[in-house]
Short mmCIF file of C-alpha atoms in Angstrom, two decimals:
data_model
loop_
_atom_site.label_atom_id
_atom_site.label_comp_id
_atom_site.label_asym_id
_atom_site.label_seq_id
_atom_site.Cartn_x
_atom_site.Cartn_y
_atom_site.Cartn_z
CA MET A 20 26.54 64.68 95.12
CA ILE A 21 23.76 66.56 96.88
CA GLU A 22 22.16 64.41 99.64
CA ILE A 23 19.40 65.83 101.52
CA GLU A 24 17.94 63.86 104.47
CA GLY A 25 14.84 64.65 106.68
CA LEU A 26 14.91 68.55 105.81
CA VAL A 27 12.68 70.59 107.76
CA LYS A 28 12.33 74.35 107.29
CA ARG A 29 9.82 76.55 109.42
CA TYR A 30 9.01 80.03 109.16
CA ARG A 31 7.65 80.68 112.69
CA GLU A 32 4.96 78.18 113.01
CA VAL A 33 4.43 77.20 109.34
CA LYS A 34 6.33 74.28 107.98
CA VAL A 35 7.68 75.41 104.55
CA LEU A 36 9.77 72.17 103.84
CA ASP A 37 8.70 68.91 105.59
CA ASN A 38 10.99 65.99 105.79
CA ILE A 39 12.62 66.27 102.42
CA ASN A 40 14.86 63.43 101.28
CA LEU A 41 16.57 63.41 97.80
CA LYS A 42 19.85 62.74 96.19
CA ILE A 43 21.06 64.60 93.17
CA ASN A 44 23.67 62.84 91.36
CA ASP A 45 26.89 64.45 89.94
CA GLY A 46 26.43 65.55 86.13
CA GLU A 47 22.66 65.22 86.36
CA ILE A 48 19.83 67.90 85.81
CA PHE A 49 17.43 67.70 88.28
CA GLY A 50 14.07 69.43 88.25
CA VAL A 51 12.24 70.69 91.36
CA VAL A 52 8.57 71.36 90.52
CA GLY A 53 5.59 72.53 92.27
CA VAL A 54 3.17 75.48 92.44
CA SER A 55 4.08 79.05 93.58
CA GLY A 56 4.83 79.30 97.34
CA VAL A 57 5.28 75.46 97.79
CA GLY A 58 8.77 75.81 99.18
CA LYS A 59 10.88 74.80 96.04
CA SER A 60 12.90 78.10 95.89
CA THR A 61 13.43 77.80 99.80
CA LEU A 62 14.56 74.31 99.19
CA LEU A 63 17.21 75.64 96.49
CA ARG A 64 18.30 78.39 98.69
CA CYS A 65 19.15 75.77 101.53
CA LEU A 66 21.37 74.22 99.11
CA ASN A 67 23.87 77.31 99.18
CA LEU A 68 22.89 78.31 102.62
CA LEU A 69 21.08 81.43 101.71
CA GLU A 70 18.35 79.87 103.97
CA GLN A 71 18.98 77.88 107.07
CA TRP A 72 16.76 75.15 108.29
CA GLN A 73 15.75 73.52 111.55
CA GLU A 74 15.88 69.86 111.11
CA GLY A 75 17.73 67.28 108.87
CA SER A 76 20.95 67.63 106.97
CA ILE A 77 22.41 68.48 103.52
CA LYS A 78 25.64 66.94 102.49
CA ILE A 79 27.41 68.17 99.35
CA ASP A 80 30.28 66.09 98.17
CA GLU A 81 30.30 64.52 101.70
CA ILE A 82 30.43 67.93 103.59
CA HIS A 83 27.55 68.63 106.02
CA ILE A 84 27.04 72.19 104.93
CA LYS A 85 24.66 73.44 107.97
CA ASN A 86 27.54 74.82 110.13
CA LEU A 87 29.84 76.44 107.57
CA LYS A 88 30.71 79.85 108.61
CA SER A 89 32.44 82.89 107.23
CA LYS A 90 35.48 82.16 105.00
CA LYS A 91 34.46 78.40 104.64
CA LEU A 92 30.88 79.44 103.72
CA ARG A 93 32.12 81.84 101.18
CA GLU A 94 34.62 79.26 99.73
CA PHE A 95 31.77 76.58 99.67
CA ARG A 96 29.54 79.18 97.78
CA LYS A 97 32.19 79.53 95.04
CA ASN A 98 31.08 75.81 94.01
CA MET A 99 27.37 76.72 93.82
CA GLY A 100 26.64 79.01 91.01
CA MET A 101 23.05 80.53 91.08
CA VAL A 102 20.82 81.78 88.43
CA PHE A 103 17.84 84.15 89.42
CA GLN A 104 14.24 84.58 88.13
CA ASN A 105 14.74 88.54 87.64
CA PHE A 106 18.26 88.01 86.61
CA SER A 107 19.63 90.12 89.55
CA LEU A 108 22.06 92.14 87.47
CA ILE A 109 23.64 95.41 88.76
CA GLU A 110 21.82 97.83 86.72
CA ARG A 111 24.52 100.64 86.84
CA GLU A 112 27.41 98.47 85.76
CA THR A 113 27.96 97.06 82.31
CA VAL A 114 27.50 93.40 81.05
CA PHE A 115 31.46 92.89 81.51
CA GLN A 116 31.31 94.41 85.22
CA ASN A 117 28.28 92.11 85.92
CA ILE A 118 29.94 88.93 84.69
CA SER A 119 33.19 89.75 86.47
CA PHE A 120 31.48 90.55 89.79
CA PRO A 121 32.33 87.18 91.49
CA LEU A 122 36.00 87.45 90.26
CA ARG A 123 36.38 91.07 91.67
CA CYS A 124 35.07 89.77 94.99
CA TRP A 125 37.55 86.90 94.94
CA GLY A 126 40.49 89.10 94.06
CA TYR A 127 41.46 87.93 90.54
CA SER A 128 43.93 90.11 88.57
CA LYS A 129 42.56 92.47 85.76
CA GLU A 130 44.30 90.14 83.15
CA GLU A 131 42.57 87.06 84.54
CA ILE A 132 39.25 88.84 84.60
CA LYS A 133 39.21 90.09 80.95
CA LYS A 134 40.34 86.57 79.86
CA LYS A 135 37.78 84.67 81.77
CA VAL A 136 34.89 87.03 81.03
CA THR A 137 35.60 87.12 77.35
CA GLU A 138 35.73 83.50 77.11
CA LEU A 139 32.59 82.82 79.03
CA ALA A 140 30.72 85.48 77.13
CA LYS A 141 31.54 83.54 74.00
CA VAL A 142 30.05 80.35 75.47
CA VAL A 143 26.69 82.02 76.55
CA GLY A 144 26.63 84.15 73.28
CA ILE A 145 26.76 87.56 74.47
CA GLU A 146 30.41 88.52 73.50
CA ASP A 147 29.24 91.57 71.38
CA LYS A 148 27.06 92.96 74.42
CA LEU A 149 29.94 93.30 77.03
CA GLN A 150 30.07 97.10 77.13
CA GLU A 151 26.26 97.41 77.15
CA ARG A 152 24.25 98.14 80.42
CA PRO A 153 21.51 95.59 81.40
CA LYS A 154 18.78 98.15 80.46
CA ASN A 155 19.75 97.75 76.77
CA LEU A 156 19.47 93.90 76.76
CA SER A 157 16.51 91.60 76.13
CA GLY A 158 15.27 89.26 78.84
CA GLY A 159 17.17 86.29 77.30
CA GLN A 160 20.32 88.29 76.98
CA LYS A 161 20.02 89.30 80.55
CA GLN A 162 19.53 85.77 81.53
CA ARG A 163 22.63 84.88 79.69
CA VAL A 164 24.50 87.53 81.74
CA GLY A 165 23.17 85.79 84.76
CA ILE A 166 24.24 82.32 83.64
CA ALA A 167 27.83 83.75 82.68
CA ARG A 168 28.04 85.32 86.19
CA ALA A 169 27.06 82.12 87.90
CA LEU A 170 29.61 80.13 85.84
CA ILE A 171 32.58 82.37 86.13
CA LEU A 172 34.08 80.81 89.08
CA ASN A 173 33.73 77.31 87.64
CA PRO A 174 31.14 75.97 89.94
CA LYS A 175 30.45 72.30 90.10
CA TYR A 176 26.82 72.96 90.57
CA LEU A 177 24.38 75.36 89.17
CA LEU A 178 21.29 76.30 90.92
CA CYS A 179 18.62 77.89 88.76
CA ASP A 180 15.74 79.62 90.57
CA GLU A 181 12.85 79.89 88.08
CA CYS A 182 15.34 81.15 85.50
CA THR A 183 12.95 81.01 82.47
CA SER A 184 9.69 82.22 84.16
CA ALA A 185 10.28 85.79 83.19
CA LEU A 186 11.08 84.95 79.52
CA ASP A 187 9.09 84.18 76.42
CA PRO A 188 8.77 80.66 75.07
CA LYS A 189 11.31 81.11 72.40
CA THR A 190 13.70 82.74 74.60
CA THR A 191 13.12 80.11 77.21
CA ASN A 192 14.07 77.44 74.50
CA SER A 193 17.40 79.03 73.93
CA ILE A 194 18.07 79.20 77.50
CA LEU A 195 17.23 75.77 78.10
CA GLU A 196 19.38 74.73 75.21
CA LEU A 197 22.25 76.69 76.70
CA LEU A 198 21.79 74.99 80.13
CA LYS A 199 21.71 71.59 78.30
CA THR A 200 24.93 72.22 76.49
CA LEU A 201 26.61 73.47 79.70
CA ASN A 202 25.64 70.18 81.36
CA GLU A 203 26.69 68.04 78.57
CA LYS A 204 30.00 70.00 77.79
CA TYR A 205 31.22 70.83 81.32
CA ASN A 206 29.39 68.08 83.23
CA ILE A 207 27.88 70.80 85.43
CA THR A 208 25.21 69.44 88.04
CA ILE A 209 22.14 71.58 87.50
CA VAL A 210 19.25 71.90 89.74
CA VAL A 211 16.30 73.63 88.21
CA VAL A 212 13.34 75.01 90.32
CA THR A 213 10.40 75.72 88.16
CA HIS A 214 6.67 75.75 87.74
CA GLU A 215 6.98 75.09 83.96
CA MET A 216 6.39 71.56 82.88
CA ARG A 217 8.09 71.99 79.56
CA VAL A 218 11.17 73.26 81.19
CA VAL A 219 11.32 69.90 83.04
CA LYS A 220 10.24 67.78 80.19
CA SER A 221 13.14 69.74 77.79
CA ILE A 222 16.18 69.18 79.84
CA CYS A 223 15.79 67.46 83.36
CA HIS A 224 16.77 63.87 83.86
CA ARG A 225 14.94 63.36 87.19
CA MET A 226 12.75 65.42 88.78
CA ALA A 227 10.53 65.83 92.37
CA ILE A 228 7.22 67.20 92.54
CA ILE A 229 6.72 69.15 95.82
CA GLU A 230 3.41 69.46 97.32
CA GLY A 231 2.66 71.19 100.49
CA GLY A 232 6.38 71.35 101.54
CA SER A 233 6.94 67.63 100.91
CA ILE A 234 8.25 65.61 98.15
CA ALA A 235 4.99 64.11 96.63
CA GLU A 236 6.68 62.31 93.66
CA MET A 237 10.13 61.66 92.47
CA GLY A 238 11.78 59.76 89.74
CA LYS A 239 12.95 59.79 86.02
CA VAL A 240 11.08 62.53 84.06
CA GLU A 241 9.87 60.28 81.32
CA ASP A 242 8.47 57.74 84.12
CA ILE A 243 6.65 60.63 85.85
CA PHE A 244 5.15 61.91 82.74
CA ASN A 245 3.94 58.53 81.41
CA GLU A 246 2.24 57.78 84.78
CA ASN A 247 0.57 61.01 84.70
CA SER A 248 0.06 60.74 88.45
CA ILE A 249 -2.51 62.81 90.42
CA TYR A 250 0.34 65.15 91.60
CA LEU A 251 1.37 65.88 88.05
CA ARG A 252 -2.16 66.52 86.93
CA ASN A 253 -2.69 68.92 90.15
CA LEU A 254 0.35 70.71 89.10
CA THR A 255 -0.38 71.17 85.43
CA GLY A 256 -4.06 71.83 85.84
CA GLU A 257 -5.35 71.88 82.08
CA GLU A 258 -2.03 71.65 80.55
CA ASN A 259 -1.78 69.03 77.81
CA LEU A 260 0.99 66.46 78.74
CA GLY A 261 0.65 63.91 75.98
CA GLU A 262 0.77 64.03 72.34
CA LYS A 263 -2.81 64.49 71.59
CA GLU A 264 -5.15 66.83 73.56
CA ASP A 265 -6.96 64.75 76.11
CA TYR A 266 -9.38 66.34 78.45
CA SER A 267 -10.93 62.91 79.74
CA ILE A 268 -9.37 63.61 83.11
CA ILE A 269 -11.71 66.58 83.61
CA LYS A 270 -14.90 64.86 84.88
CA ILE A 271 -17.60 67.15 86.40
CA PRO A 272 -20.45 65.16 88.29
CA GLN A 273 -23.64 65.50 86.37
CA GLU A 274 -25.24 67.26 89.39
CA GLU A 275 -22.61 70.08 89.43
CA TYR A 276 -22.65 70.29 85.60
CA GLU A 277 -26.44 71.02 85.79
CA THR A 278 -25.96 73.68 88.48
CA VAL A 279 -23.18 75.49 86.56
CA VAL A 280 -25.32 75.58 83.35
CA GLY A 281 -28.29 76.81 85.33
CA ILE A 282 -26.28 79.58 86.87
CA LEU A 283 -24.76 80.51 83.23
CA LYS A 284 -28.24 80.52 81.76
CA GLU A 285 -29.84 82.39 84.67
CA ASN A 286 -27.21 85.07 84.33
CA LYS A 287 -27.49 84.92 80.54
CA ILE A 288 -23.93 84.15 79.99
CA ASN A 289 -23.16 82.72 76.64
CA TYR A 290 -19.90 80.76 77.08
CA GLY A 291 -19.46 79.89 73.44
CA LYS A 292 -21.42 78.08 70.77
CA MET B 13 23.23 157.64 101.36
CA GLY B 14 20.54 155.57 99.60
CA GLN B 15 19.96 151.80 100.10
CA GLY B 16 21.35 150.97 96.58
CA SER B 17 24.70 152.56 97.47
CA ARG B 18 25.12 150.84 100.78
CA LEU B 19 24.52 147.68 99.00
CA ILE B 20 27.53 148.47 96.63
CA GLU B 21 29.54 149.57 99.51
CA TYR B 22 28.89 146.31 101.51
CA LEU B 23 29.24 144.14 98.40
CA PRO B 24 32.99 143.41 98.51
CA THR B 25 33.42 143.97 102.26
CA VAL B 26 30.65 142.25 103.79
CA ILE B 27 28.61 140.33 101.22
CA VAL B 28 31.26 138.49 99.14
CA PRO B 29 33.22 137.43 102.22
CA ALA B 30 29.76 136.06 103.60
CA ILE B 31 29.16 134.09 100.44
CA TRP B 32 32.65 132.50 100.88
CA THR B 33 31.80 131.87 104.73
CA THR B 34 28.53 130.27 103.84
CA LEU B 35 29.92 128.09 101.17
CA GLU B 36 32.82 126.93 103.38
CA MET B 37 30.18 126.15 106.11
CA ILE B 38 28.16 124.15 103.85
CA PHE B 39 30.91 122.44 102.09
CA VAL B 40 32.77 121.24 105.36
CA SER B 41 29.58 120.40 107.24
CA ALA B 42 28.17 118.38 104.08
CA ILE B 43 31.40 116.32 103.81
CA LEU B 44 31.17 115.61 107.39
CA SER B 45 27.58 114.95 107.64
CA ILE B 46 27.61 112.67 104.53
CA ILE B 47 30.51 110.60 105.80
CA PHE B 48 28.85 110.16 109.20
CA GLY B 49 25.34 109.84 107.58
CA MET B 50 26.80 107.03 105.40
CA ILE B 51 28.34 105.19 108.11
CA PHE B 52 25.39 105.38 110.31
CA GLY B 53 22.98 104.79 107.45
CA THR B 54 24.90 101.47 106.59
CA VAL B 55 24.99 100.32 110.19
CA LEU B 56 21.13 100.88 110.18
CA ILE B 57 20.78 98.91 107.15
CA LEU B 58 23.02 95.93 108.16
CA THR B 59 21.58 95.87 111.66
CA ASP B 60 18.00 95.65 110.51
CA GLU B 61 16.06 92.74 111.21
CA LYS B 62 16.50 91.46 107.51
CA GLY B 63 19.87 92.93 107.29
CA LEU B 64 23.25 91.37 106.79
CA LEU B 65 24.10 91.62 110.53
CA PRO B 66 20.92 91.93 112.37
CA ASN B 67 21.22 93.56 115.85
CA LYS B 68 18.15 94.76 117.57
CA VAL B 69 19.91 96.68 120.27
CA ILE B 70 22.24 98.78 117.89
CA HIS B 71 19.47 99.34 115.39
CA PHE B 72 17.06 100.62 118.00
CA ILE B 73 19.40 102.86 119.87
CA LEU B 74 20.97 104.32 116.59
CA GLY B 75 17.51 104.66 115.24
CA LYS B 76 16.09 106.46 118.34
CA ILE B 77 19.27 108.94 118.54
CA THR B 78 18.47 109.74 114.89
CA ASP B 79 14.94 110.40 115.42
CA VAL B 80 15.51 112.49 118.57
CA ILE B 81 18.03 114.75 117.00
CA ARG B 82 15.87 115.22 113.80
CA ALA B 83 12.97 116.15 115.99
CA PHE B 84 14.67 119.43 117.27
CA PRO B 85 13.66 122.51 115.54
CA THR B 86 16.84 123.78 113.59
CA MET B 87 17.19 126.98 115.59
CA ILE B 88 16.55 125.35 118.95
CA LEU B 89 18.90 122.83 118.23
CA ILE B 90 21.91 125.25 117.26
CA VAL B 91 21.23 126.98 120.51
CA ALA B 92 20.91 123.94 122.45
CA LEU B 93 24.26 122.44 121.06
CA ILE B 94 26.12 125.98 122.15
CA PRO B 95 27.55 124.44 125.59
CA LEU B 96 28.93 121.57 123.46
CA THR B 97 30.05 123.56 120.79
CA ARG B 98 32.06 125.73 123.31
CA ILE B 99 33.55 122.47 124.73
CA VAL B 100 34.39 120.96 121.38
CA ILE B 101 35.36 124.13 119.35
CA GLY B 102 36.42 126.48 121.92
CA THR B 103 33.91 129.17 120.98
CA SER B 104 30.04 129.20 119.88
CA ILE B 105 30.76 131.97 117.56
CA GLY B 106 32.05 131.78 114.02
CA ALA B 107 32.03 129.42 110.98
CA ASN B 108 33.85 126.57 112.82
CA ALA B 109 31.04 126.59 115.49
CA ALA B 110 28.38 126.60 112.97
CA ILE B 111 30.16 123.85 111.06
CA PHE B 112 29.92 121.62 114.42
CA ALA B 113 26.26 122.53 114.92
CA ILE B 114 25.19 121.97 111.28
CA THR B 115 27.07 118.68 111.18
CA ILE B 116 25.51 117.62 114.34
CA GLY B 117 21.93 118.75 112.94
CA CYS B 118 22.31 117.20 109.55
CA THR B 119 24.20 113.85 110.32
CA PRO B 120 20.88 112.21 111.25
CA PHE B 121 19.16 113.51 108.26
CA ALA B 122 22.09 112.06 106.07
CA THR B 123 21.64 108.80 108.12
CA ARG B 124 18.06 108.45 107.20
CA MET B 125 18.94 109.53 103.64
CA THR B 126 21.45 106.95 103.38
CA GLU B 127 19.34 104.21 104.87
CA ASN B 128 16.38 105.28 102.46
CA ALA B 129 18.77 105.08 99.34
CA LEU B 130 20.10 101.77 100.27
CA GLN B 131 16.77 100.30 100.81
CA THR B 132 15.90 100.87 97.34
CA VAL B 133 18.33 98.30 96.14
CA ASP B 134 16.74 95.16 95.03
CA SER B 135 17.22 92.46 98.10
CA ASP B 136 17.76 89.88 95.23
CA LEU B 137 21.14 91.56 94.44
CA VAL B 138 22.34 90.94 97.98
CA LEU B 139 21.29 87.26 97.75
CA MET B 140 23.19 87.12 94.32
CA ALA B 141 26.25 88.66 96.02
CA LYS B 142 26.03 86.31 98.96
CA SER B 143 25.58 83.37 96.49
CA VAL B 144 29.09 84.13 94.80
CA GLY B 145 30.79 84.52 98.22
CA ALA B 146 30.99 88.06 98.60
CA SER B 147 31.83 89.34 102.06
CA ASN B 148 29.55 91.82 103.77
CA LEU B 149 31.92 94.60 103.31
CA GLN B 150 31.92 93.67 99.40
CA ILE B 151 28.19 93.60 99.38
CA VAL B 152 27.91 96.98 100.97
CA SER B 153 30.59 98.52 98.66
CA LYS B 154 30.27 96.95 95.42
CA VAL B 155 26.63 96.26 95.36
CA LEU B 156 24.64 98.51 97.80
CA PHE B 157 26.54 101.63 97.23
CA VAL B 158 27.03 101.21 93.69
CA GLU B 159 23.37 100.46 92.82
CA ALA B 160 22.02 103.27 95.15
CA LEU B 161 24.49 105.91 94.07
CA PRO B 162 22.03 108.01 91.97
CA VAL B 163 19.50 107.99 94.86
CA LEU B 164 22.03 109.02 97.17
CA VAL B 165 22.95 111.98 95.17
CA SER B 166 19.54 112.83 94.70
CA ASN B 167 18.97 112.54 98.54
CA PHE B 168 22.05 114.45 99.68
CA THR B 169 21.03 117.32 97.20
CA ILE B 170 17.96 117.69 99.40
CA MET B 171 20.06 117.65 102.38
CA LEU B 172 22.58 120.41 101.02
CA ILE B 173 19.65 122.56 100.31
CA ASN B 174 18.56 122.03 103.95
CA MET B 175 22.01 122.83 105.18
CA LEU B 176 22.06 126.14 103.30
CA ASN B 177 18.67 126.86 105.29
CA MET B 178 20.32 125.85 108.52
CA SER B 179 23.49 127.88 107.83
CA ALA B 180 21.39 130.94 107.33
CA MET B 181 19.67 130.10 110.63
CA ALA B 182 22.98 129.74 112.36
CA GLY B 183 23.79 133.18 111.12
CA ALA B 184 21.29 134.48 113.64
CA VAL B 185 23.32 133.16 116.51
CA GLY B 186 26.67 134.39 115.60
CA ALA B 187 27.72 131.93 112.69
CA GLY B 188 28.47 134.78 110.16
CA GLY B 189 27.74 134.12 106.51
CA LEU B 190 24.90 135.25 104.15
CA GLY B 191 22.25 134.63 106.89
CA ALA B 192 23.89 137.06 109.41
CA VAL B 193 24.35 139.56 106.54
CA ALA B 194 20.57 139.40 105.62
CA LEU B 195 19.58 139.77 109.45
CA THR B 196 21.97 142.37 110.70
CA TYR B 197 22.62 144.39 107.54
CA GLY B 198 19.37 143.95 105.94
CA TYR B 199 16.40 143.09 108.32
CA GLN B 200 17.54 145.00 111.65
CA ARG B 201 18.77 148.07 109.70
CA PHE B 202 15.51 148.02 107.60
CA ASP B 203 17.64 147.73 104.42
CA ASN B 204 15.56 145.76 102.04
CA ALA B 205 17.74 145.87 99.17
CA ILE B 206 20.64 144.12 101.02
CA MET B 207 18.07 141.60 102.43
CA TYR B 208 16.66 140.72 99.16
CA PHE B 209 20.01 140.63 97.30
CA VAL B 210 21.19 138.12 100.10
CA VAL B 211 17.80 136.19 99.37
CA ALA B 212 18.61 136.18 95.51
CA ILE B 213 22.26 134.87 96.11
CA LEU B 214 20.64 132.15 98.34
CA ILE B 215 18.37 131.33 95.38
CA VAL B 216 21.08 131.31 92.77
CA ILE B 217 23.10 128.94 95.14
CA VAL B 218 20.18 126.61 95.51
CA LEU B 219 19.67 126.59 91.70
CA LEU B 220 23.25 126.00 91.24
CA ILE B 221 23.41 123.01 93.68
CA GLN B 222 20.11 121.62 92.26
CA GLY B 223 21.42 122.05 88.64
CA LEU B 224 24.86 120.39 89.36
CA ALA B 225 23.12 117.58 91.08
CA LYS B 226 20.74 116.82 88.10
CA ILE B 227 23.75 116.60 85.89
CA ILE B 228 25.54 114.25 88.20
CA TYR B 229 22.27 112.16 88.91
CA ASP B 230 21.80 111.82 85.11
CA LYS B 231 25.24 110.78 84.44
CA LEU B 232 25.10 108.03 87.07
CA LYS B 233 21.63 106.92 86.30
#
């Protein structure tokens, strides 16, 4: 279980994370959503100590992680797989070498590496690409390599940092399907950081909306979407959340409407018939 | 005797040995400069403010030493190093003395070239390596140098050609090699044939280095 209490992270004078409190249960898929630059990736990086923080605590499986150092920190990170937005693959190495990177760092034997990589490549569906270089792969295939690499050390947690943001909708669906399967089949706890509402809607059990470095709303995904709170609407902009298209929430005061129409007419802008 | 015949006369006795001396000077000093440059360049990257082991003092001192040595004009550096060369090598004349001077002169260059190449590696790759529990040494050896290798080869090619230039200059102060031949047998004896022949050999060496580096770069990329 991940327990975050009163987490405060500052970059110089700016508070990037402000009093974050949340619990992520074992086996759940938890979504952290917010607009760009709101601190969600920073929060995710605090979970595997890629970032340090100034106040508050993070406990993972009852261990306070803040003061973990050297060997203990490295051991701890083995349990926290991470998937990156831009895949973070070593371009000069093959898919096999990329997936095996963590194993090579931890001194596994060649036989073990071959066995584990081959098995996992099948799970993520890239068994026929093992000798390819990343430049010859599609975005979706690259992310599958990234996921396989993150899973190769059998972590209990998988941290996904905008892992579908660089992918087209169809590929996004296939990656989400894969994450869902991994969660259900191997009971991996997944923390997904994203700004894409459909990602959260498709796979997350619970979610937290981050606004201005703080948690604005947290709860079950269906509850938050049903409530359609101001925070969710701020986040989605004009995105259609319900079954039907409903633009009733966009209300422009009559005065502003007249002004805008006036400007458009004055500049002879035709904005549709 | 005409100029052409002197060229033929000096070809086996002076020019060919000078080619080997030059190649020896470049080869040995390149290996030494690259080794030291890779070590110091890595230290610069590691101790950088955003590096894996930030250390302002080491970064500042090493950076400044690198810049100061690089600021010396080649010829002045070689001459200025003569007392130190005498202490270390025992003489300021000959190929070994030149190797020492060229290594000192090119190490800062190799240091910056290494630093520059390692900086081209995507910082997310370092985060990725950290996230799987890689040690700093593993990050340097299995990520930074692996990914930066083609750029390193490309950068060191520039340095090698610069070294050839330095070795020719070192020839003016007793290093021997092609530079010395061009100066003493060509320029000072008004023997243009020898001078331009040596220049032609230098051009061929440059083209060979460049061609070979291109093949290696393409294979690595």
